[in-house]
Tab-separated table of C-alpha atoms and ligand atoms in Angstrom:
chain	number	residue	atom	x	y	z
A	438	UNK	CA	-247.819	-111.574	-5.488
A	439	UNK	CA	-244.522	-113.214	-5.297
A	440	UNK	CA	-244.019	-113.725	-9.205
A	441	UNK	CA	-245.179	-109.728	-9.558
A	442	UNK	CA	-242.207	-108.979	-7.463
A	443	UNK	CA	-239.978	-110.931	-9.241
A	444	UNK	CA	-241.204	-109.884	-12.660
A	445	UNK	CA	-240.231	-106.227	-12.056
A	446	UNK	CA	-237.290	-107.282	-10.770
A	447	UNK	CA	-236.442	-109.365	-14.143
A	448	UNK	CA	-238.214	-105.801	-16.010
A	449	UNK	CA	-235.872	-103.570	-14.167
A	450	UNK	CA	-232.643	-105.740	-14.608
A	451	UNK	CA	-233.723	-105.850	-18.153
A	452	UNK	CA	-233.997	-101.910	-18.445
A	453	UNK	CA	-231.043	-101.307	-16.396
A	454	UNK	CA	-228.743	-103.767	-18.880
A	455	UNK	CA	-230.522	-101.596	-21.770
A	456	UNK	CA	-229.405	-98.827	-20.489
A	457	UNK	CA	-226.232	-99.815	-19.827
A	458	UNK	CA	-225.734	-101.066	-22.974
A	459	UNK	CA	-226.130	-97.517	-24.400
A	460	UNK	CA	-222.668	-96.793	-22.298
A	461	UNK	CA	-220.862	-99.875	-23.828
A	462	UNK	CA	-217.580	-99.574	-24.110
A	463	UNK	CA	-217.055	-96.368	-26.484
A	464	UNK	CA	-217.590	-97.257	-30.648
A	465	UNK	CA	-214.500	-97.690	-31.981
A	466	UNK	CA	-213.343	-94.439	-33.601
A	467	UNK	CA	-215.093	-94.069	-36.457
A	468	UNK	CA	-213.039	-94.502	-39.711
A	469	UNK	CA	-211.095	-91.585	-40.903
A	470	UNK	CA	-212.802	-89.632	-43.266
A	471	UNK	CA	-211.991	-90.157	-46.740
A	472	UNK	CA	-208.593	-89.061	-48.106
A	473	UNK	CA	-210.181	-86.114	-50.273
A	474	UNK	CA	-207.566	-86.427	-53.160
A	475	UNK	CA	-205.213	-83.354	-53.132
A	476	UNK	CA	-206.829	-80.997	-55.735
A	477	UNK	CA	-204.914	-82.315	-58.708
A	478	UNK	CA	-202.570	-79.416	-59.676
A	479	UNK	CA	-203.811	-77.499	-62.371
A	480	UNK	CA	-202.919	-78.348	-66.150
A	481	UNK	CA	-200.334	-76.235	-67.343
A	482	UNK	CA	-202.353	-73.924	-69.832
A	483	UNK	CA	-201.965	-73.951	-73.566
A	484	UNK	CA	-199.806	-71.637	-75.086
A	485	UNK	CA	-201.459	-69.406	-77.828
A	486	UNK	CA	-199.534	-67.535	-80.373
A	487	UNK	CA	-200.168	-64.538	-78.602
A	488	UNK	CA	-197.988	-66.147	-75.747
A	489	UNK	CA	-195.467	-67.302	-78.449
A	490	UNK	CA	-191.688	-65.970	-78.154
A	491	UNK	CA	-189.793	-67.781	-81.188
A	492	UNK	CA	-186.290	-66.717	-82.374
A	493	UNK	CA	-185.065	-66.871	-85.880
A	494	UNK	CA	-181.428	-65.776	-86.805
A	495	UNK	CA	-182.265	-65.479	-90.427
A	496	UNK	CA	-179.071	-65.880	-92.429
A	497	UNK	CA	-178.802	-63.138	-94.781
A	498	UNK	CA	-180.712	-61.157	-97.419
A	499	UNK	CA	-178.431	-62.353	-100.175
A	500	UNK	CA	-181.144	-63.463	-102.958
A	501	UNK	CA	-184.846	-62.559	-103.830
A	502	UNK	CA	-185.129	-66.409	-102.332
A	503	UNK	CA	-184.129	-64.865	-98.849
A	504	UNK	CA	-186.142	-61.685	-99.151
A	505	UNK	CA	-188.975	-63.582	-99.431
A	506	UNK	CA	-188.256	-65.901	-96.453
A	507	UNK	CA	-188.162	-63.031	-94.146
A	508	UNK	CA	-191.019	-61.582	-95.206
A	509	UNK	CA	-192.972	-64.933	-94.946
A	510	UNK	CA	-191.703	-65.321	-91.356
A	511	UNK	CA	-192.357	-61.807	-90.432
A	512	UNK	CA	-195.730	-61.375	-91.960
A	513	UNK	CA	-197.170	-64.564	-90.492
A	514	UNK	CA	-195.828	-64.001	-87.031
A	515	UNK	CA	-197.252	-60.305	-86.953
A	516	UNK	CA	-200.593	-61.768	-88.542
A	517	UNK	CA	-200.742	-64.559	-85.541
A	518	UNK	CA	-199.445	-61.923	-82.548
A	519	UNK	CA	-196.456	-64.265	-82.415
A	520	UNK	CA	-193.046	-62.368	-80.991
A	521	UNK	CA	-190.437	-63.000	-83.539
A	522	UNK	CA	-186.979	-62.163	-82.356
A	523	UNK	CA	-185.646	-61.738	-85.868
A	524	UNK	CA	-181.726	-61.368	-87.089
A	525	UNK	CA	-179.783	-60.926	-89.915
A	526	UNK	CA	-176.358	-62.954	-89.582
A	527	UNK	CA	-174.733	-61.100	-93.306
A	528	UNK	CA	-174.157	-65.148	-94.307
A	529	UNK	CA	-171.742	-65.604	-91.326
A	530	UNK	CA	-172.600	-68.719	-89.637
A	531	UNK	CA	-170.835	-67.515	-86.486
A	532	UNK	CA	-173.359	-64.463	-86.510
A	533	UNK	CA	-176.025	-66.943	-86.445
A	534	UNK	CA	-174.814	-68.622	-83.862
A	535	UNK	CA	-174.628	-65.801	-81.581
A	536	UNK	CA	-178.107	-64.685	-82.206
A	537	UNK	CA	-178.796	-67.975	-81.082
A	538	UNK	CA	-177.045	-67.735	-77.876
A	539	UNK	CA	-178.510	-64.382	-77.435
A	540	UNK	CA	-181.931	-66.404	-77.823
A	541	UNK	CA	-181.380	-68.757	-75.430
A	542	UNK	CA	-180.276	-66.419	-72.831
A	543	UNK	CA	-183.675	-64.727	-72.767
A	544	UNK	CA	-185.441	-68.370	-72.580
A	545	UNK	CA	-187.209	-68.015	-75.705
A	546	UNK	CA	-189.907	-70.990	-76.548
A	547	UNK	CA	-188.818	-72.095	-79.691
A	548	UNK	CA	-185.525	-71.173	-81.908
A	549	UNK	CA	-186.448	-71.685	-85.929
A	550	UNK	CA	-183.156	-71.864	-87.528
A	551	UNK	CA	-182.808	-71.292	-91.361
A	552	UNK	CA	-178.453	-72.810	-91.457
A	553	UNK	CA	-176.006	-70.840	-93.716
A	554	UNK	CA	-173.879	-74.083	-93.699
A	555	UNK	CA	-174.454	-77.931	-93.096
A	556	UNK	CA	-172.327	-78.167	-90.433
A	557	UNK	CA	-170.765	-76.088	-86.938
A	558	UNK	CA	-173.656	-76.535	-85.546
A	559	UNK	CA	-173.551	-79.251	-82.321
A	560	UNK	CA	-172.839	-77.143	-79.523
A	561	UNK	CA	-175.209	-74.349	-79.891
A	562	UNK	CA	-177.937	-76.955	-80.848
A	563	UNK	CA	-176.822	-78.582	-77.561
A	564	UNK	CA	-176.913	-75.314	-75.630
A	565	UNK	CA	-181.035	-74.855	-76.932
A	566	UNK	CA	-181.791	-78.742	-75.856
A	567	UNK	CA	-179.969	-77.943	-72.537
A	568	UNK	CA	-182.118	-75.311	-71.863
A	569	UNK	CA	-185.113	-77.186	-73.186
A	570	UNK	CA	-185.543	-75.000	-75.997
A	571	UNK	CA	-186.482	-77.089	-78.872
A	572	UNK	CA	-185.083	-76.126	-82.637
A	573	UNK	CA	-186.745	-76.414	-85.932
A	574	UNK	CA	-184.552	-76.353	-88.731
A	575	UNK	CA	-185.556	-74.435	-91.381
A	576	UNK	CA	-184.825	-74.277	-95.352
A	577	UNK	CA	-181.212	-76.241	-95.723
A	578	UNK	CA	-180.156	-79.192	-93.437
A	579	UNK	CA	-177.433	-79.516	-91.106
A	580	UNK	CA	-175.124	-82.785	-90.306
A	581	UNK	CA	-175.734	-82.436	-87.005
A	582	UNK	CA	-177.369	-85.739	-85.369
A	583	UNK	CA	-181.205	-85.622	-85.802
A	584	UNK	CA	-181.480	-86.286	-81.608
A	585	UNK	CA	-179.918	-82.439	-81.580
A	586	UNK	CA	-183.199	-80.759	-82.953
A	587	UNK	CA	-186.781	-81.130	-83.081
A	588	UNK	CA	-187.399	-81.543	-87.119
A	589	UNK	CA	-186.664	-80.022	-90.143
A	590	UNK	CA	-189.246	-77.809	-92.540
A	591	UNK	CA	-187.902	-77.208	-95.875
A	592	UNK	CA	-187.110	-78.594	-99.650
A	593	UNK	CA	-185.450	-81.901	-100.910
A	594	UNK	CA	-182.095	-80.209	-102.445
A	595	UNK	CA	-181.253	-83.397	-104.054
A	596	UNK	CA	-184.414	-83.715	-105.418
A	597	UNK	CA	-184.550	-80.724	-106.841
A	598	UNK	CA	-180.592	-81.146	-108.308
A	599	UNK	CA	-182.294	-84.295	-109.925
A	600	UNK	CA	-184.600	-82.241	-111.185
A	601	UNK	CA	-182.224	-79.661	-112.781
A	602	UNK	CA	-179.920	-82.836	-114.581
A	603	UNK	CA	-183.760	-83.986	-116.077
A	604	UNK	CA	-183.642	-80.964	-117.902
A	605	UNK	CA	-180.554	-80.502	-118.829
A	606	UNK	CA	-180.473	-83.790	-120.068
A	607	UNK	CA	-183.441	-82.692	-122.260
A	608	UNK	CA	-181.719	-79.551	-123.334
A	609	UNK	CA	-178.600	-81.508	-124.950
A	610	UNK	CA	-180.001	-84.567	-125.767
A	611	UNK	CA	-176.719	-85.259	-128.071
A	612	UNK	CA	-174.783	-84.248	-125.321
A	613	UNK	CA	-172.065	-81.456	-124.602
A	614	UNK	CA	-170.074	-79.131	-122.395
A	615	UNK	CA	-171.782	-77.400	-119.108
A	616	UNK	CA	-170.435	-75.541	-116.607
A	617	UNK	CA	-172.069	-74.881	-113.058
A	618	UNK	CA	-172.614	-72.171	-110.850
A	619	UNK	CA	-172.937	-73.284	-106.972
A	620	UNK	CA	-174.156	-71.736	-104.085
A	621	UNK	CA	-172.657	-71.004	-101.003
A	622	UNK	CA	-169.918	-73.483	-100.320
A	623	UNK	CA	-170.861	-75.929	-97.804
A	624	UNK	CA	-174.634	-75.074	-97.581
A	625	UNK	CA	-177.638	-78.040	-97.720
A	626	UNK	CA	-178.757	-76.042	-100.496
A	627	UNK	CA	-175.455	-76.023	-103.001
A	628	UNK	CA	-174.353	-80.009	-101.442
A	629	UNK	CA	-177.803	-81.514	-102.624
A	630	UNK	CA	-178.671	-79.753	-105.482
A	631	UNK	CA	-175.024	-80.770	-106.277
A	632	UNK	CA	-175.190	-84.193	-105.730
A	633	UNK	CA	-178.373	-84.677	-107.496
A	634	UNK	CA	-177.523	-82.849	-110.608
A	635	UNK	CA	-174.563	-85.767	-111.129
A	636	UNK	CA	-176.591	-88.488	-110.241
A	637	UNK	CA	-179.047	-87.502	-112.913
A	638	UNK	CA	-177.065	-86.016	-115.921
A	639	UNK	CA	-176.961	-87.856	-118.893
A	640	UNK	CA	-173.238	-89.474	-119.279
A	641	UNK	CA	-172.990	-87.667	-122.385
A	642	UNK	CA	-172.628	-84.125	-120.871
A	643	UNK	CA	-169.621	-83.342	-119.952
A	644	UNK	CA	-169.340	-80.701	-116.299
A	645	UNK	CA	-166.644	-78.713	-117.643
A	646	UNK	CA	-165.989	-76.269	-114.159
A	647	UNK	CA	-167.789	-75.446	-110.587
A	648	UNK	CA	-167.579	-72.112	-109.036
A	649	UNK	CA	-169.471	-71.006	-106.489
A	650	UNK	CA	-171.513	-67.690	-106.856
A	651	UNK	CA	-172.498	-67.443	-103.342
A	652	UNK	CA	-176.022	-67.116	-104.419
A	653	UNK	CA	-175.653	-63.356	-105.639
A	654	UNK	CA	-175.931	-61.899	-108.519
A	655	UNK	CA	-172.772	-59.868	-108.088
A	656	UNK	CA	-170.706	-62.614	-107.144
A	657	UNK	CA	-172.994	-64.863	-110.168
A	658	UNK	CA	-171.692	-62.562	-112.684
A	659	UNK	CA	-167.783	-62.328	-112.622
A	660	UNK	CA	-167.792	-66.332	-111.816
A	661	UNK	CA	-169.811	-66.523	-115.635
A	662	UNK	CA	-167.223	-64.015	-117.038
A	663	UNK	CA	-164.446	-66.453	-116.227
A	664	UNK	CA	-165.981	-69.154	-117.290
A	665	UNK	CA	-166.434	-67.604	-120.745
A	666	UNK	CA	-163.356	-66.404	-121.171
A	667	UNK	CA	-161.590	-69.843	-120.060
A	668	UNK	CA	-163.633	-71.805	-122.006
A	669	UNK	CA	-164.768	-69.681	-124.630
A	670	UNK	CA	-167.162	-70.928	-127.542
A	671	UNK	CA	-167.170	-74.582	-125.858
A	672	UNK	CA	-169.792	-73.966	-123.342
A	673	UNK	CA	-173.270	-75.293	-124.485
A	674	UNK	CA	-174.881	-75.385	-121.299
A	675	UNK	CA	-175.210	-73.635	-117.331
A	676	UNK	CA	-176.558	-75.156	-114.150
A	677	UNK	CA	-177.046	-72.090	-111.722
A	678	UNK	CA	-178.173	-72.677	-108.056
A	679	UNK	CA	-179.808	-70.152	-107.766
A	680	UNK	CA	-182.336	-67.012	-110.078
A	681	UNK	CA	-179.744	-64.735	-108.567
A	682	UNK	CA	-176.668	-65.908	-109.930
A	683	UNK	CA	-178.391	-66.768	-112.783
A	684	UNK	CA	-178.999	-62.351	-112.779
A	685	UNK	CA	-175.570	-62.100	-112.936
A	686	UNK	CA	-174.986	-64.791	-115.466
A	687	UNK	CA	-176.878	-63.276	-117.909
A	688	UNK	CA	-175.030	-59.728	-117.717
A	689	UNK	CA	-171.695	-61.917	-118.739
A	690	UNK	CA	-173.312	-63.266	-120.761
A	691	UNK	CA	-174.730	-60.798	-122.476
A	692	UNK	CA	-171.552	-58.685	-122.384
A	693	UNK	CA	-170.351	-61.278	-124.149
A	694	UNK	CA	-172.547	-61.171	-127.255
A	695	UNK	CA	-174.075	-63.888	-127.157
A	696	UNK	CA	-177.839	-63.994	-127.309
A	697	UNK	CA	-180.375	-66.056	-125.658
A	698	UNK	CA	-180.774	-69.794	-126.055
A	699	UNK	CA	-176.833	-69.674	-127.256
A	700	UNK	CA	-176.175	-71.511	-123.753
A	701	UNK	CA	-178.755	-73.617	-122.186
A	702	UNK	CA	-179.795	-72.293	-118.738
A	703	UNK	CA	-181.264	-74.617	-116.027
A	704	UNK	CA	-181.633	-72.274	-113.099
A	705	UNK	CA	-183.605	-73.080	-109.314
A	706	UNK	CA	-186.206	-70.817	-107.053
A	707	UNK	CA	-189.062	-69.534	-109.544
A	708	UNK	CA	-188.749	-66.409	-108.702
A	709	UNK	CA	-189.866	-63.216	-110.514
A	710	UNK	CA	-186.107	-62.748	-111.809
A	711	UNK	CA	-185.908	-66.039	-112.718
A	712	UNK	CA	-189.288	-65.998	-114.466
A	713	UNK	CA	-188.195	-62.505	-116.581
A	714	UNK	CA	-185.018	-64.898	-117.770
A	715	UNK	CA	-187.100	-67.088	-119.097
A	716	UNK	CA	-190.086	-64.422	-120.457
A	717	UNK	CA	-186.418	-63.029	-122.404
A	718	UNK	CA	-185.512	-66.467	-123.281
A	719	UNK	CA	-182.459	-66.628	-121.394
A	720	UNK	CA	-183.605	-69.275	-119.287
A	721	UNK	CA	-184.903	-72.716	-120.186
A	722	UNK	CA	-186.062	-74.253	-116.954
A	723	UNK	CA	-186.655	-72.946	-113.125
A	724	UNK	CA	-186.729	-75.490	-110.866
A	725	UNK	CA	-188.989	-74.465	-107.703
A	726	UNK	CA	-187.624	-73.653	-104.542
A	727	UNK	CA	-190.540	-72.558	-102.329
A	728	UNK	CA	-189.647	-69.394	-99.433
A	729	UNK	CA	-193.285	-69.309	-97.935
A	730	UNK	CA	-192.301	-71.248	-95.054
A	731	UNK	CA	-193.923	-68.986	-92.322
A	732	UNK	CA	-197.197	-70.396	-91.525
A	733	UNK	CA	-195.748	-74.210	-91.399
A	734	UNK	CA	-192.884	-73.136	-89.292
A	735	UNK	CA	-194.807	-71.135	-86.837
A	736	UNK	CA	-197.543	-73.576	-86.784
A	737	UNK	CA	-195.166	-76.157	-85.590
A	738	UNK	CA	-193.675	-73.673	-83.421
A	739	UNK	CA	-196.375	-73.694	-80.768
A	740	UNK	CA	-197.359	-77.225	-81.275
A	741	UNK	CA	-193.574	-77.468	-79.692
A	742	UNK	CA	-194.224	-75.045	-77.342
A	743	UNK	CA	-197.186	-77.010	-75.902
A	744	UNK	CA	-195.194	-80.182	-75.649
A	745	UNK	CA	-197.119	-81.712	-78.560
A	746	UNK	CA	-195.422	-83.870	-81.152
A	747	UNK	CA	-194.446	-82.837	-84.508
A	748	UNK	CA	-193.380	-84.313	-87.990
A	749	UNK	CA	-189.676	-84.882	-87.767
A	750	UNK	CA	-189.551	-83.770	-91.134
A	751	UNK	CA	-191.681	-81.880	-93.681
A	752	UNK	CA	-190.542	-81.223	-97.448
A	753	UNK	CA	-192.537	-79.267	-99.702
A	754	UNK	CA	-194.091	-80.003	-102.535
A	755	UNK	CA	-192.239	-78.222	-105.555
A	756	UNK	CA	-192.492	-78.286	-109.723
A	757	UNK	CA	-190.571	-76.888	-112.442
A	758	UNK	CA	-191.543	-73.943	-114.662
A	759	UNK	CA	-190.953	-73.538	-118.021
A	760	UNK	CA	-190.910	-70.492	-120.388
A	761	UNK	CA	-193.937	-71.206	-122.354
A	762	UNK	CA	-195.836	-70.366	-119.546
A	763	UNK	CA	-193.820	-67.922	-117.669
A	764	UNK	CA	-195.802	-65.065	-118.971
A	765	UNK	CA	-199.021	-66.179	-118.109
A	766	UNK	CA	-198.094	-67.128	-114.153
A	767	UNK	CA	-195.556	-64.166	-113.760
A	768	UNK	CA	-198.167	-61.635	-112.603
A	769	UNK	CA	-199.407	-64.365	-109.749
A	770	UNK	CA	-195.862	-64.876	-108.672
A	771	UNK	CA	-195.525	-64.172	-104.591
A	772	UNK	CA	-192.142	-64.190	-104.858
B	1315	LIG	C1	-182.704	-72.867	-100.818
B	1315	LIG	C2	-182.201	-71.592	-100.211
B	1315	LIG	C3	-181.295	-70.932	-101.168
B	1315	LIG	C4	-181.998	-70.415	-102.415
B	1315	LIG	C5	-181.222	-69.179	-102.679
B	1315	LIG	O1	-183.682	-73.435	-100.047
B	1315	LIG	O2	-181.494	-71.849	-99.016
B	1315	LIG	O3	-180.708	-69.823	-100.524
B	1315	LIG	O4	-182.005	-71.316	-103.489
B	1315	LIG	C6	-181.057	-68.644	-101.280
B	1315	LIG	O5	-181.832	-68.275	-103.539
B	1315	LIG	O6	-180.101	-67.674	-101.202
């Protein structure tokens, strides 16, 4: 009986401690929940064309060349639903430069620059990267330091004055007396096709003058009109920057009475006009200068504008045409 009483006694001790035990001294606090991560911020979304703003203070309409620019730039932008905040500076840099300004001040995404002149152009390119605008340069270069704009779209001038001396040199191969007609004084275009002109004429041709003609025909043809009367009867040969001064060439020439072939014409752009001069045989060699830059520009427009990276430069791919077939591509021309 005894060790019954004691049993329960040892049973309810037992049950009492279990119970007890339930009661221990409270769990530690649990651990805190999981940091849920802050939802991560959303990523910025792409820019599409249709969200595209890009400025471009053209720099004139002073050549078929130019004409054709605008139109490529225009066209592509309306095709893509781009906004294209589109100037005409009249060939004043300063005019450009304002646009610019203009462009900036209403936080545009991108500013596609096509420069009148190589340089003038560090503080307004300073002004865009400021305000985190970045700047293709378009067509001709600038001197400006590279870090100043995003890249540059457009044609190897020097290559293409290389080009032009190639021919010429094939057009005189006994050598002679040329004179040249530049472009605008100061621009990538008229500097490079310059510089590669001399570094590829035969030493037997002889530059007899340089003029600029402003790439115009009007201003092409009383430059050519000097240049015959000065140094009339000696002239056997004409580099001209340009189809357009190469136009107004022609007229002095013409005027003149001379006929076609008389003076060996090496002229750059391809296009239509240029092809007619050869067609009439007042031309012997076009050297290509493309204007079609829209889609590349654009393209790399809102690549910029969604913080992607881009070629720091693209040249294009160009050839020379010749009169023999100037007939046959003329109606295909786009330009
Ligand atoms: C060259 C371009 C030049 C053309 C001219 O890329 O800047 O300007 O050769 C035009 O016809 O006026």
């Amino acid at each position: 009986m005894k060790f019954l009483k004691v049993l329960c006694l040892l049973v309810g001790l037992a049950m009492i401690l279990a119970v007890m035990g339930c009661g221990a001294a409270p769990a530690a606090p649990a651990a805190p929940a999981e940091e849920k991560p802050a939802a991560e911020a959303p990523a910025k979304a792409k820019k599409e064309y249709k969200d595209l703003t890009v400025c471009y203070p053209q720099l004139g309409a002073e050549s078929d060349w130019r004409t054709a620019n605008s139109a490529s730039l225009k066209e592509t932008a309306e095709k893509l639903g781009v906004k294209l905040v589109f100037s005409d500076a009249q060939q004043k840099q300063e005019n450009q430069i304002s646009a610019m300004r203009a462009c900036i001040q209403q936080g545009v995404d991108v500013v596609a620059l096509p420069p009148v002149v190589e340089d003038g152009w560090d503080a307004v390119l300073t002004e865009a990267k400021d305000a985190g605008i970045p700047v293709i340069i378009v067509d001709r270069s600038v001197s400006a330091d590279k870090s100043l704009y995003a890249a540059h779209i457009g044609s190897d001038m020097v290559l293409e004055g290389k080009k032009s001396g190639e021919e010429m040199n094939k057009l005189l191969p006994e050598g002679g007396k040329i004179i040249e007609l530049s472009g605008t004084t100061g621009s990538g275009a008229a500097v490079g096709r310059a510089k590669g002109f001399r570094e590829t004429l035969a030493k037997n041709i002889e530059i007899l003058d340089s003029q600029t003609g402003n790439f115009t025909t009007a201003e092409g043809k009383p430059v050519m009109e000097a240049f015959l009367k000065k140094y009339a009867g000696e002239i056997d040969g004409a580099f001209i920057h340009n189809d357009n001064m190469a136009i107004g060439a022609v007229e002095a020439i013409k005027a003149a009475g001379l006929k076609p072939g008389d003076i060996k014409i090496v002229s750059v752009d391809g296009t239509r006009g240029g092809f007619q001069l050869m067609i009439d045989g007042w031309v012997q060699a076009d050297v290509e200068c493309n204007p079609l830059l829209g889609p590349q520009v654009l393209e790399m427009a809102l690549k910029l504008a969604n913080g992607e990276a881009v070629e720091p430069e693209t040249l294009t791919n160009e050839t020379v045409y010749f009169p023999d077939k100037a007939a046959e591509l003329l109606p295909s021309r786009q330009y």
